[in-house]
XYZ file of C-alpha atoms in Angstrom:
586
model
C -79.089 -13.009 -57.577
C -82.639 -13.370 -56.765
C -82.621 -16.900 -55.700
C -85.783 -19.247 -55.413
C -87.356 -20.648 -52.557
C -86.477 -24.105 -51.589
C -89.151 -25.689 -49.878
C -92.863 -25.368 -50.456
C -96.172 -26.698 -49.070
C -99.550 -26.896 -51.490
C -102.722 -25.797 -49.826
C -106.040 -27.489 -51.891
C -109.506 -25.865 -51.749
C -112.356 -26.422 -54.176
C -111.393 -22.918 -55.452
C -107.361 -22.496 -55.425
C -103.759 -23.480 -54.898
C -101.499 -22.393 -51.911
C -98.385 -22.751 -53.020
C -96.460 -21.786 -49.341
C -93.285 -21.059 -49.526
C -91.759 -22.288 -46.409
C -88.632 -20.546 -45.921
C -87.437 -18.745 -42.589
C -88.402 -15.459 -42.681
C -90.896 -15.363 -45.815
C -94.571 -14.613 -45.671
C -95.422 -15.004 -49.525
C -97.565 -17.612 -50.636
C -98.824 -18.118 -53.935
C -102.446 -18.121 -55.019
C -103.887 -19.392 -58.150
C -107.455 -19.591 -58.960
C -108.792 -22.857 -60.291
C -111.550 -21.476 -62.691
C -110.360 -18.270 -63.724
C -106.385 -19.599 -63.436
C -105.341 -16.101 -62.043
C -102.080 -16.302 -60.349
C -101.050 -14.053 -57.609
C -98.610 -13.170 -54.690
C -100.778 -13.716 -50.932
C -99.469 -14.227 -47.245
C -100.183 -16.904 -45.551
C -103.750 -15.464 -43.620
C -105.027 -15.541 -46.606
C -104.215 -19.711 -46.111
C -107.929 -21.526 -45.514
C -108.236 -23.943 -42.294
C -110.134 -26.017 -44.512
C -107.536 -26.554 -46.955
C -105.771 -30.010 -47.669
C -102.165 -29.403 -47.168
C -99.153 -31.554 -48.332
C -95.318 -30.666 -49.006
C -93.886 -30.649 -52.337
C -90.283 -29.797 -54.040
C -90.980 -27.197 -56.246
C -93.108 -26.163 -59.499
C -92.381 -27.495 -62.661
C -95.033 -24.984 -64.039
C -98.721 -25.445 -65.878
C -100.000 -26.654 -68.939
C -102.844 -26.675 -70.876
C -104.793 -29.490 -72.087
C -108.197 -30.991 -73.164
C -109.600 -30.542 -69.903
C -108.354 -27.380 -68.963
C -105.305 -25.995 -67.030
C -102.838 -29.010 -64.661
C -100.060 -27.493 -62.219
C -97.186 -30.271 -62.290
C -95.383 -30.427 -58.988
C -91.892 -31.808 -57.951
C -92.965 -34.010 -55.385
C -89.523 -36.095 -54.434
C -86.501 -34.866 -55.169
C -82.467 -36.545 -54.679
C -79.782 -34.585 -53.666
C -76.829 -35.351 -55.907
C -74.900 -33.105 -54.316
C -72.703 -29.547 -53.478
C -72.189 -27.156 -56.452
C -69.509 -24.629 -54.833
C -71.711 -24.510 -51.628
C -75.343 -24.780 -53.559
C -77.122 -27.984 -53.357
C -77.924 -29.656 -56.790
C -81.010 -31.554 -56.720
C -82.470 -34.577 -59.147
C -86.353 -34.352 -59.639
C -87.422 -38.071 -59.190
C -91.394 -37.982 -58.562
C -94.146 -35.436 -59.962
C -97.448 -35.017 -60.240
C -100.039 -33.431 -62.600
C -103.049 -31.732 -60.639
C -106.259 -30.452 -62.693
C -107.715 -26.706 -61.477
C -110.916 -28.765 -62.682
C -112.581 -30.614 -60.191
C -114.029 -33.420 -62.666
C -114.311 -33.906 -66.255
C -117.893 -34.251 -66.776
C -117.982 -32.085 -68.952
C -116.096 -33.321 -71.290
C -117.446 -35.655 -74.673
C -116.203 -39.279 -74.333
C -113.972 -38.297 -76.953
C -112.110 -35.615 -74.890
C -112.123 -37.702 -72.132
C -109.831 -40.273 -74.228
C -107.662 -37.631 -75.889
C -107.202 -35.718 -72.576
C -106.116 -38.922 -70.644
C -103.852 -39.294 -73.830
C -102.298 -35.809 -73.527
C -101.521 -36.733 -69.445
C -100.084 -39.657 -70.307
C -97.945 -37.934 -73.029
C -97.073 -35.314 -69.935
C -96.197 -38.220 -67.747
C -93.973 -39.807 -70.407
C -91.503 -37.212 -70.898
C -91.579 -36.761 -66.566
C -90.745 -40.367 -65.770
C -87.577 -40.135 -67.972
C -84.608 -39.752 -66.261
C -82.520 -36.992 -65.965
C -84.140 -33.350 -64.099
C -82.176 -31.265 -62.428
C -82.613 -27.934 -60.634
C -81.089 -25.770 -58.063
C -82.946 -22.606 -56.249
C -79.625 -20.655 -55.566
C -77.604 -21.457 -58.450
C -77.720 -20.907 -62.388
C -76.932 -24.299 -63.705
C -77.819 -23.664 -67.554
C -74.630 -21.610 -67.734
C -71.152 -23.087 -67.838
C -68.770 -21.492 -65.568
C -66.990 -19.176 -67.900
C -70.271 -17.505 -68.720
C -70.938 -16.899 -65.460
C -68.351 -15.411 -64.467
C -68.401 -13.318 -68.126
C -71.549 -11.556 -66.659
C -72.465 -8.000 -66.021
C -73.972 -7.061 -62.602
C -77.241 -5.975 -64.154
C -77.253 -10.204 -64.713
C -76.210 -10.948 -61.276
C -78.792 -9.542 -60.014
C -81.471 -11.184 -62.150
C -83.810 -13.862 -60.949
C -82.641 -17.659 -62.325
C -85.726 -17.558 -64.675
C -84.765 -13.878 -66.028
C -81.128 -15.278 -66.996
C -81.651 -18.989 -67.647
C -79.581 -19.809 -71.199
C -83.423 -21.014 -72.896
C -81.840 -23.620 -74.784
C -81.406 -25.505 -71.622
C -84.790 -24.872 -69.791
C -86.702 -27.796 -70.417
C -89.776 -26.331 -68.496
C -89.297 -23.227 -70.188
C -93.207 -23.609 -71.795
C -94.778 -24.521 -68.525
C -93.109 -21.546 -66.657
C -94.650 -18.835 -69.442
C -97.094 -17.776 -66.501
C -94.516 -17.101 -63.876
C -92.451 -15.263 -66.312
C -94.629 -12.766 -67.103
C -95.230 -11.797 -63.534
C -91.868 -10.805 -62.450
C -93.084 -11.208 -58.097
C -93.245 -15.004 -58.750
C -90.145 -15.973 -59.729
C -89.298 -16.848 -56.265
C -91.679 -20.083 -56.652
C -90.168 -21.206 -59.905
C -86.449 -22.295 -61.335
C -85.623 -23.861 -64.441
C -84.981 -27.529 -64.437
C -82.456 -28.366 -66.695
C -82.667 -31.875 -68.738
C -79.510 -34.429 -68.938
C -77.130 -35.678 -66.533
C -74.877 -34.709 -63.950
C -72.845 -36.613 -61.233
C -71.131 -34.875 -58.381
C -67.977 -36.663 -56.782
C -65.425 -36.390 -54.239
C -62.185 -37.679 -55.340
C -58.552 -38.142 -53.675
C -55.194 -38.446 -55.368
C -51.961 -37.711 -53.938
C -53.778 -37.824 -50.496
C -55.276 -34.002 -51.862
C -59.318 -33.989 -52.209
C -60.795 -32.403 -54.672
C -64.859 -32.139 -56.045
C -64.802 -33.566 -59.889
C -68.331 -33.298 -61.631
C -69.521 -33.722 -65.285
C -72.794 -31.684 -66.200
C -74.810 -32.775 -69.284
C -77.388 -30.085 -70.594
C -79.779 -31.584 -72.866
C -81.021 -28.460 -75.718
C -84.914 -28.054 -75.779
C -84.615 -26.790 -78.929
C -85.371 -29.111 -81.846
C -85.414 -31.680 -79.022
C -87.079 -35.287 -79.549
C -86.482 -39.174 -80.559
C -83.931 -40.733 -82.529
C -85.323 -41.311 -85.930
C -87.817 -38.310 -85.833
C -85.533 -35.470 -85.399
C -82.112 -34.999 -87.357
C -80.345 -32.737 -88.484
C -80.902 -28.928 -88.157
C -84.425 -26.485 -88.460
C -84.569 -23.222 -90.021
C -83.059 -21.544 -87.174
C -80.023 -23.364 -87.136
C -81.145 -25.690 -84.190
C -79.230 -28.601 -84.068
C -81.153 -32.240 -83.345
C -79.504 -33.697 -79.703
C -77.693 -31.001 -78.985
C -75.848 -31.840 -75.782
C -73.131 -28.872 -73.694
C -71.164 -31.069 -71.873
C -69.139 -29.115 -68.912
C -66.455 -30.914 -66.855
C -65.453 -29.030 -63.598
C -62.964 -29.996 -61.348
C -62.354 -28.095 -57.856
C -59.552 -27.985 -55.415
C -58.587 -25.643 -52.210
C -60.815 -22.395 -53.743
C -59.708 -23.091 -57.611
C -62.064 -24.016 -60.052
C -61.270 -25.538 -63.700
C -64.286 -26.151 -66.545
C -63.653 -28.256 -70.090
C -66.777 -27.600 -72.417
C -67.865 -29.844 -75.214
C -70.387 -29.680 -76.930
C -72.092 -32.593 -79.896
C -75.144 -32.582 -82.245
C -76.373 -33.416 -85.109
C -75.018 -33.199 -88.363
C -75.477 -29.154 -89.264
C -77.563 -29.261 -92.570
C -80.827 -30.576 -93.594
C -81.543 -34.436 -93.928
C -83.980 -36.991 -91.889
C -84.008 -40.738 -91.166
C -87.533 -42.155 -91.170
C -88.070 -45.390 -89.333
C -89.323 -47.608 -91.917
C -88.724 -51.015 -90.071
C -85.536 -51.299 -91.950
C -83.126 -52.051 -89.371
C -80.944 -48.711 -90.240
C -83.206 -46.662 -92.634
C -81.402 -44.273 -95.442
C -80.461 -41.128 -94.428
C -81.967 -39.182 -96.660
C -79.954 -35.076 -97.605
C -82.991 -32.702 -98.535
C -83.166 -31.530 -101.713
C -84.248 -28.161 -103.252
C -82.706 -27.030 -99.667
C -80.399 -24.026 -98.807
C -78.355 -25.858 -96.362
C -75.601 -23.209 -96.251
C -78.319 -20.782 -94.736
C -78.927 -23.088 -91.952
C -75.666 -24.091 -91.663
C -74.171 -20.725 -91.411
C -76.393 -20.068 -88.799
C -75.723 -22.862 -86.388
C -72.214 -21.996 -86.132
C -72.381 -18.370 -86.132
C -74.391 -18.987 -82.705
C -72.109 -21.746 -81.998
C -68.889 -18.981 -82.219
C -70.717 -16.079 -80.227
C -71.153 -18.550 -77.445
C -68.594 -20.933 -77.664
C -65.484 -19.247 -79.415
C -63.749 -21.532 -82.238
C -65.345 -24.530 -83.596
C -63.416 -28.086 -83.766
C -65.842 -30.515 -85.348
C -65.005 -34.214 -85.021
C -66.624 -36.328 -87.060
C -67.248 -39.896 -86.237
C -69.528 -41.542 -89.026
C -68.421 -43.978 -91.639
C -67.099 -42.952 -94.633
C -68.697 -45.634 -96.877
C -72.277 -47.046 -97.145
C -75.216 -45.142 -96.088
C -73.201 -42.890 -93.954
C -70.928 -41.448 -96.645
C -72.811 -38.886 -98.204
C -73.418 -37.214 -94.914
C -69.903 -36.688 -94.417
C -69.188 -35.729 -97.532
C -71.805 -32.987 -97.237
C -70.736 -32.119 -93.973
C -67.055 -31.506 -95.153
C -68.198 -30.006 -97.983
C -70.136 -27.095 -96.039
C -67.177 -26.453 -94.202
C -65.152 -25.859 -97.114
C -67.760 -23.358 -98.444
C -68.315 -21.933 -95.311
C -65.020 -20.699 -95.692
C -64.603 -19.449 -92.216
C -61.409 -19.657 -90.127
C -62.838 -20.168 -86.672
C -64.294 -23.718 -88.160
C -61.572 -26.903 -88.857
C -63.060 -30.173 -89.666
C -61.666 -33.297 -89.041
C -63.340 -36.435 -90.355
C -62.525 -39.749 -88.461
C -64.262 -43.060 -89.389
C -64.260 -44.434 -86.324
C -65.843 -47.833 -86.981
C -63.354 -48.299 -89.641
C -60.420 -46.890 -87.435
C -61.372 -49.463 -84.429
C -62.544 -52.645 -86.381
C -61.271 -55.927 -84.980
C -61.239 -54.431 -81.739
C -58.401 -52.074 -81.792
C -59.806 -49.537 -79.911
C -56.077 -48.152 -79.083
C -56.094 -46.485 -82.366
C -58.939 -43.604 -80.851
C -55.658 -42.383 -79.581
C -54.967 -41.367 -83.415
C -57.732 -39.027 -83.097
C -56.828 -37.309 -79.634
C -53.294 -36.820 -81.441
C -54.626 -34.984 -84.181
C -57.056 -32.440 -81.593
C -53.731 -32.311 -79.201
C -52.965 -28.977 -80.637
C -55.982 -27.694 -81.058
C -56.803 -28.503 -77.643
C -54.130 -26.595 -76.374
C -54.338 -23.902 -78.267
C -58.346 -22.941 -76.996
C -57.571 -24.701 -73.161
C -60.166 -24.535 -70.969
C -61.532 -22.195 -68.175
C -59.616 -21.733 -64.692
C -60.139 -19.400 -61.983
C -58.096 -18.645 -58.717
C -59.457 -19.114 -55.167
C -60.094 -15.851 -55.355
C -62.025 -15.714 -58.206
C -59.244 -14.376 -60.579
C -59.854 -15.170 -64.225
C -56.096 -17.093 -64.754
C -57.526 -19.027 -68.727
C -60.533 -18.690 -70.412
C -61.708 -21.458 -72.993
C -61.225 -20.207 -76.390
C -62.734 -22.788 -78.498
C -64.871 -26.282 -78.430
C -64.759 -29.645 -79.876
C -68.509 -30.198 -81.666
C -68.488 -33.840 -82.251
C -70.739 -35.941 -83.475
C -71.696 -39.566 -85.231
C -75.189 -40.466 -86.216
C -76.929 -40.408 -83.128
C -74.556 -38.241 -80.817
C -74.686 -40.631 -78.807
C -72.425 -43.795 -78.375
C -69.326 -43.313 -80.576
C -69.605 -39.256 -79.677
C -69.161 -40.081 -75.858
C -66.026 -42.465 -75.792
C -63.987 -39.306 -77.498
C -65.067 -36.652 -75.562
C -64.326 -38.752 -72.423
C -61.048 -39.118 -73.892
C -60.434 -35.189 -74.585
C -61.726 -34.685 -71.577
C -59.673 -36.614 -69.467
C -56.705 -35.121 -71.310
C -57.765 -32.085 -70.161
C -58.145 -33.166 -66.611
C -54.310 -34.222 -66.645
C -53.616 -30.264 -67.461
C -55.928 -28.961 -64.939
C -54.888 -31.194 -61.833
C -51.493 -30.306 -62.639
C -52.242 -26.793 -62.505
C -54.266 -27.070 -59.486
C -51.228 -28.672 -57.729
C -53.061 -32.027 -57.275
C -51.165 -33.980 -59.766
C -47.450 -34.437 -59.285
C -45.141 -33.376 -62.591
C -44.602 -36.273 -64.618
C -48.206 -38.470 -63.217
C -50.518 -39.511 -65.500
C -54.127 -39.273 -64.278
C -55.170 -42.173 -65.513
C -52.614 -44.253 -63.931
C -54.485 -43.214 -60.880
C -57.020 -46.251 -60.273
C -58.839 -45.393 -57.874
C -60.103 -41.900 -59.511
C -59.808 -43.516 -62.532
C -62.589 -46.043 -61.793
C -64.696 -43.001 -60.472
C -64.163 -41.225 -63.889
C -64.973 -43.491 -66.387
C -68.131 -44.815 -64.343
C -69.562 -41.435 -64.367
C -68.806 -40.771 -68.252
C -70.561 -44.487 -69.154
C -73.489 -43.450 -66.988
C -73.059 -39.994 -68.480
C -73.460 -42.094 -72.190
C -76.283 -44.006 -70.989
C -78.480 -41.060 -69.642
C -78.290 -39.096 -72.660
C -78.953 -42.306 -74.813
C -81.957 -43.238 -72.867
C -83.339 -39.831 -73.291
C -82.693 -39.634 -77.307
C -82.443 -43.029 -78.536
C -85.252 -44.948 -75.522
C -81.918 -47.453 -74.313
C -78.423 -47.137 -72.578
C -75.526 -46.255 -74.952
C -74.085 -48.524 -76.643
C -69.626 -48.875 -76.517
C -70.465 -48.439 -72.593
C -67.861 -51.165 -71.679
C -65.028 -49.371 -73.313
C -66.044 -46.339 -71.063
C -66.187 -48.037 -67.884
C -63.075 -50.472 -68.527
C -60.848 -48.638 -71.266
C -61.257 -52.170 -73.710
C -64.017 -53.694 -75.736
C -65.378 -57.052 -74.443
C -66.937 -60.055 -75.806
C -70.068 -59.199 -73.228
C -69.791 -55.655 -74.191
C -70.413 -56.838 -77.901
C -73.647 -58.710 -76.104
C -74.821 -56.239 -74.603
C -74.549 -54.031 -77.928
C -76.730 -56.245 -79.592
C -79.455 -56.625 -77.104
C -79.737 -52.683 -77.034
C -79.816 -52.571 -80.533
C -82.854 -54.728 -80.779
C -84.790 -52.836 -78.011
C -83.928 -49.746 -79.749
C -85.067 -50.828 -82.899
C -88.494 -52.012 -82.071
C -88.568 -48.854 -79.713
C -87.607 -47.108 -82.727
C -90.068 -48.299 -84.498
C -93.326 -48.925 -82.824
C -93.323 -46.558 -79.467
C -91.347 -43.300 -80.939
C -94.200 -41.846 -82.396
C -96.137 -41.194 -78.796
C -92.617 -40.322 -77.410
C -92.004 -37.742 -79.716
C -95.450 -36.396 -79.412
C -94.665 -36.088 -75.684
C -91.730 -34.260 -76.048
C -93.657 -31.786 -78.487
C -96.791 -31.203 -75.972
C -94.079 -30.746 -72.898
C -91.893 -28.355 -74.884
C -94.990 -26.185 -76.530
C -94.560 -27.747 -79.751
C -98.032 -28.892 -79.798
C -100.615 -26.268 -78.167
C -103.987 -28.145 -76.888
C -106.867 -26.155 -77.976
C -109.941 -26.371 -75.360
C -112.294 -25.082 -77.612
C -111.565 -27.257 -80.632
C -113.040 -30.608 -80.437
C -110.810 -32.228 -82.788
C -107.519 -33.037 -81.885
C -104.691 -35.250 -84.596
C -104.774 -38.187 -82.368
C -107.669 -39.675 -84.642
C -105.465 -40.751 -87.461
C -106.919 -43.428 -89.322
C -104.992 -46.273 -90.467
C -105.157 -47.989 -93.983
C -106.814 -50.991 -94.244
C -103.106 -52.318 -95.457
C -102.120 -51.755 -91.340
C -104.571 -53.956 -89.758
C -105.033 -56.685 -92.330
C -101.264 -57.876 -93.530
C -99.825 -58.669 -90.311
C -102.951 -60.731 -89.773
C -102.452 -62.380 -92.994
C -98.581 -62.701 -92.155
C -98.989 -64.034 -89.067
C -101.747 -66.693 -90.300
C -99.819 -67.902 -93.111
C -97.016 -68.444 -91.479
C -98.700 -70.332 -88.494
C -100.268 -72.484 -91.188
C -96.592 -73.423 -92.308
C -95.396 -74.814 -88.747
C -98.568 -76.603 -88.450
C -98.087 -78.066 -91.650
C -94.806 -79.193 -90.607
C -95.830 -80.449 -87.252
C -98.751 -82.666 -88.644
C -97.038 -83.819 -92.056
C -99.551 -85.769 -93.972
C -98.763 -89.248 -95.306
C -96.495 -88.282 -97.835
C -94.201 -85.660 -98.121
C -94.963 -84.145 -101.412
C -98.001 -82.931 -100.458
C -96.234 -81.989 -97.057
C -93.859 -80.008 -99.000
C -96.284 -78.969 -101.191
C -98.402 -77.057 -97.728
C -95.599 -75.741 -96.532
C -94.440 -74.225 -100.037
C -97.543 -72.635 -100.583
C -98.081 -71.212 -96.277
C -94.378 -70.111 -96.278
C -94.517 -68.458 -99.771
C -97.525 -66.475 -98.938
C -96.158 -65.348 -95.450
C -92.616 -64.126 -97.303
C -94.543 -62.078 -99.836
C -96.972 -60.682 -97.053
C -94.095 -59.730 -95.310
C -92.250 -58.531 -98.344
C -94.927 -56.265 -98.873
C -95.272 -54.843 -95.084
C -91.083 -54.404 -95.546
C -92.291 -52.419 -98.568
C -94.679 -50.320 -97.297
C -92.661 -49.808 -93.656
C -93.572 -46.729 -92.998
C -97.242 -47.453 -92.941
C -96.406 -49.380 -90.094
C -94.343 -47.616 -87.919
C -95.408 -45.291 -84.936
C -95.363 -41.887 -86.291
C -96.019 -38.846 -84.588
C -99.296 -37.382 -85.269
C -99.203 -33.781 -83.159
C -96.721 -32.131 -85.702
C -97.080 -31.437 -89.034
C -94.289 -33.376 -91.181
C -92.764 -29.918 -92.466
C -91.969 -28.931 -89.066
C -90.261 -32.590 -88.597
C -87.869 -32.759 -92.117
């Protein structure tokens, strides 16, 4: 495999980058022309005196906005640790350069969008969760890898990245194209992944979990559900668990998303807005087509479904269940578990209902083990594809749970677990492992829903708590005003990063100027003024109290129906995207 470079330094002149790569025995260094944004392959000679120098991490690629072409650099990065000998790095600090040396010539207008678009840019780089590595693929599980020809082995990492988990897949489209830089670039993969060193039985072994985040139909909560025509599912998440010990390797793949079909959730500042099943809509087409791609990569399908099966939720499920049946295809079984029902009152013990009922069908598709040296003894047949409403909180507690059961079968295997021990009855590794799955939950919530997950403390502790109910609530009010009144911008930002969204220089209009109604501005003033009026009314209560009452009546009555009317017309109110047409969001 062509691998990367690792470490870089960026030469600045008026008129170009340097991008140096600084690794023993390598002359190449990067040029790239600031006006006419030409990139190509120099030695170091070529290197001005004059030139401001600095070190950076690596290239997250360019992008175009407003005022012309930006380079984004790594700038810090955090090791997290050894991937079978290859270091695995976390991309914590970045910055956005312009090849323009001012904006003067831009209209005050572009000025205000363009610093709009960086901010967007800067958004989506400050939220936690890049990952890269310059000598190691990791947006492929292990049992693709090793399921690879040697035509693919010998690729560069940007020729054989899986796209669905390049997140600076649109900001690379420059390097490639030109097949002698893709020694300056890797993909950087979007998600979670923690890296530990673990002892039982006085044998140590490397246990990691690796999240990859899809860029496909990626965004925010409430602005991207479902499925799009190409079968993309909303938060789709490949979860790989890998566990290594003296030269073996072992790898459990799950995978969740969003329910299969057409249907959206607009934020409407309803506390849980109506999910709402398109209509007029071939959802079988769509359907069909998410799990076809799901079978050619992942083998048989398991879906585990965790919504409620009354209220708002019901119809989902119903339709979901209801696809499978037409589907009619034997490499898809469906089981439907309401797990809010299931666990009400705190009796979380009965999740192990649900892990009975996948036992067998977790045995029958295993998971993926090689020797030490490199002999193919199980491959992975088959996935669990679970889901809730969000993917999010409910989805993690059960794949922790399969997971771990399949940990008990691998350590056995690997000859690190005695016969007859349970791993969880292992505390120390035990703490380690349900740590990393709650922070595993809270990364990917964070990223899809703006606030940790939610159920964390039955993760980390293996019971529901009174202060785990707290906590619960207090995320659920930061997600909901995050929800809806910053979502809009963030998934704008997601849309501009991923290519979504392409800035056009020469037009001078961009769809950040959307003007509000009138009904936006003025009601919350009104709201807010009545209902001001009705506590100062109360606090300086005239000599009687009829006419007291009679104040307050009128103040309080006029800020219910002004707010009655702003519930009404919610999603006038709410931040909605403006960089994507609707169509492209339902």
């Amino acid at each position: 495999m062509a691998t990367a470079y690792q470490s870089f330094n960026l030469h600045t002149t008026p008129e170009k980058f340097y991008v140096e790569a600084c690794d023993d025995g390598t002359n190449d260094v990067l040029a790239i022309d600031r006006v006419s944004t030409e990139m190509t392959l120099t030695g170091r000679k070529d290197i001005p005196p004059s030139a401001v120098t600095r070190p950076i991490c690596g290239i997250m690629g360019t992008i175009r906005l407003v005022a012309g072409m930006y380079l984004i650099v790594i700038t810090k990065k955090r090791k997290v640790g050894d991937l079978f000998g290859h270091a695995v790095w976390k991309a914590v600090d970045f910055d956005v350069i312009s090849y323009k040396k001012t904006v003067l010539h831009l209209t005050d207008t572009q000025t205000q969008d363009n610093k709009t678009f960086l901010s967007m840019i800067n958004n989506v780089l400050t939220t936690d969760g890049f990952y890269f590595a310059t000598d190691y693929d990791l947006t492929h599980t292990l049992q693709r890898l090793s399921n690879t020809s040697p035509d693919f082995q010998e690729m560069s990492l940007l020729e054989r990245a899986d796209q669905r988990f390049v997140w600076n897949g649109n900001l690379l489209r420059e390097f490639i194209a030109q097949p002698e830089l893709h020694r300056f670039a890797f993909p950087v993969i979007h998600g979670f992944i923690a890296m530990k060193s673990c002892c039982i039985n006085g044998k140590i072994f490397d246990w990691m979990i690796i999240s990859r985040r899809s860029c496909f139909r990626a965004g925010v909560r409430y602005y991207v559900r479902g499925i799009d025509s190409e079968g993309h599912a909303a938060n789709f998440v490949e979860t790989e668990q890998i566990v290594q010990y003296n030269g073996g390797k072992a790898s459990f793949v799950q995978t969740r998303g969003s329910m299969p079909f057409f249907w959206s959730q607009r934020p409407n500042l309803k506390y849980k807005p109506k999910p709402q099943i398109g209509k007029n809509t071939n959802h079988l087409d769509g359907f069909q087509r998410h799990f076809d791609s799901q079978i050619i990569t992942y083998g048989k399908q398991v879906i585990l479904n965790l919504v409620n099966q009354k209220g708002s939720e019901k119809p989902l499920e119903q339709a979901f269940a209801r696809m499978v049946s037409n589907l009619a295809n034997g490499m898809i079984k469906y089981i439907a578990f309401d797990f809010h029902q299931e666990c009400s009152r705190m009796r979380w013990d009965r999740l192990q209902i649900l892990v009975d009922a996948a036992s067998e069908m977790q045995d029958d598709f295993g998971y993926f083990m090689v020797d030490a040296d490199g002999k193919v003894l199980i491959q992975q047949e088959g996935t669990f594809r679970s889901n809730c409403m969000d993917c999010l909180d409910r989805t993690n507690v059960i794949q922790s749970l399969l997971a771990r059961r399949s940990l008990q079968s691998q350590l056995q295997r690997l000859g690190v677990l005695h016969v007859g021990q349970r791993v969880e009855e292992q505390a120390d590794f035990e703490k380690i492992y349900k740590n990393a799955w709650a922070d595993n939950a809270n990364a990917c919530a964070k990223q899809y829903a703006g606030t940790g997950a939610l159920k964390t403390d039955f993760t980390r502790t293996g019971k529901r708590t009174q202060w785990g109910l707290v906590m619960d609530g207090w995320n659920s009010m930061i997600r909901y005003y995050k929800n809806n009144f910053s979502d809009g911008f963030r998934q704008d930002s997601i849309d501009l990063f991923l290519g979504n969204y392409a800035v056009d220089e020469a037009d001078g209009h961009t769809p950040l100027h959307v003007q509000k109604d009138w009904k936006f501005l003025t009601l919350p003033i009104i709201m807010v003024v009545a209902f001001s009026m009705c506590i100062i009314c109360l606090l300086m209560a005239g000599d009687t109290w009829t006419e007291t009452l009679a104040y307050v009546l009128f103040w309080g009555s006029a800020s219910a129906t002004t707010a009655a009317v702003i519930l009404f017309n919610g999603k006038e109110f709410v931040d909605a995207p403006k960089l994507v047409q609707k169509e492209k969001m339902d």
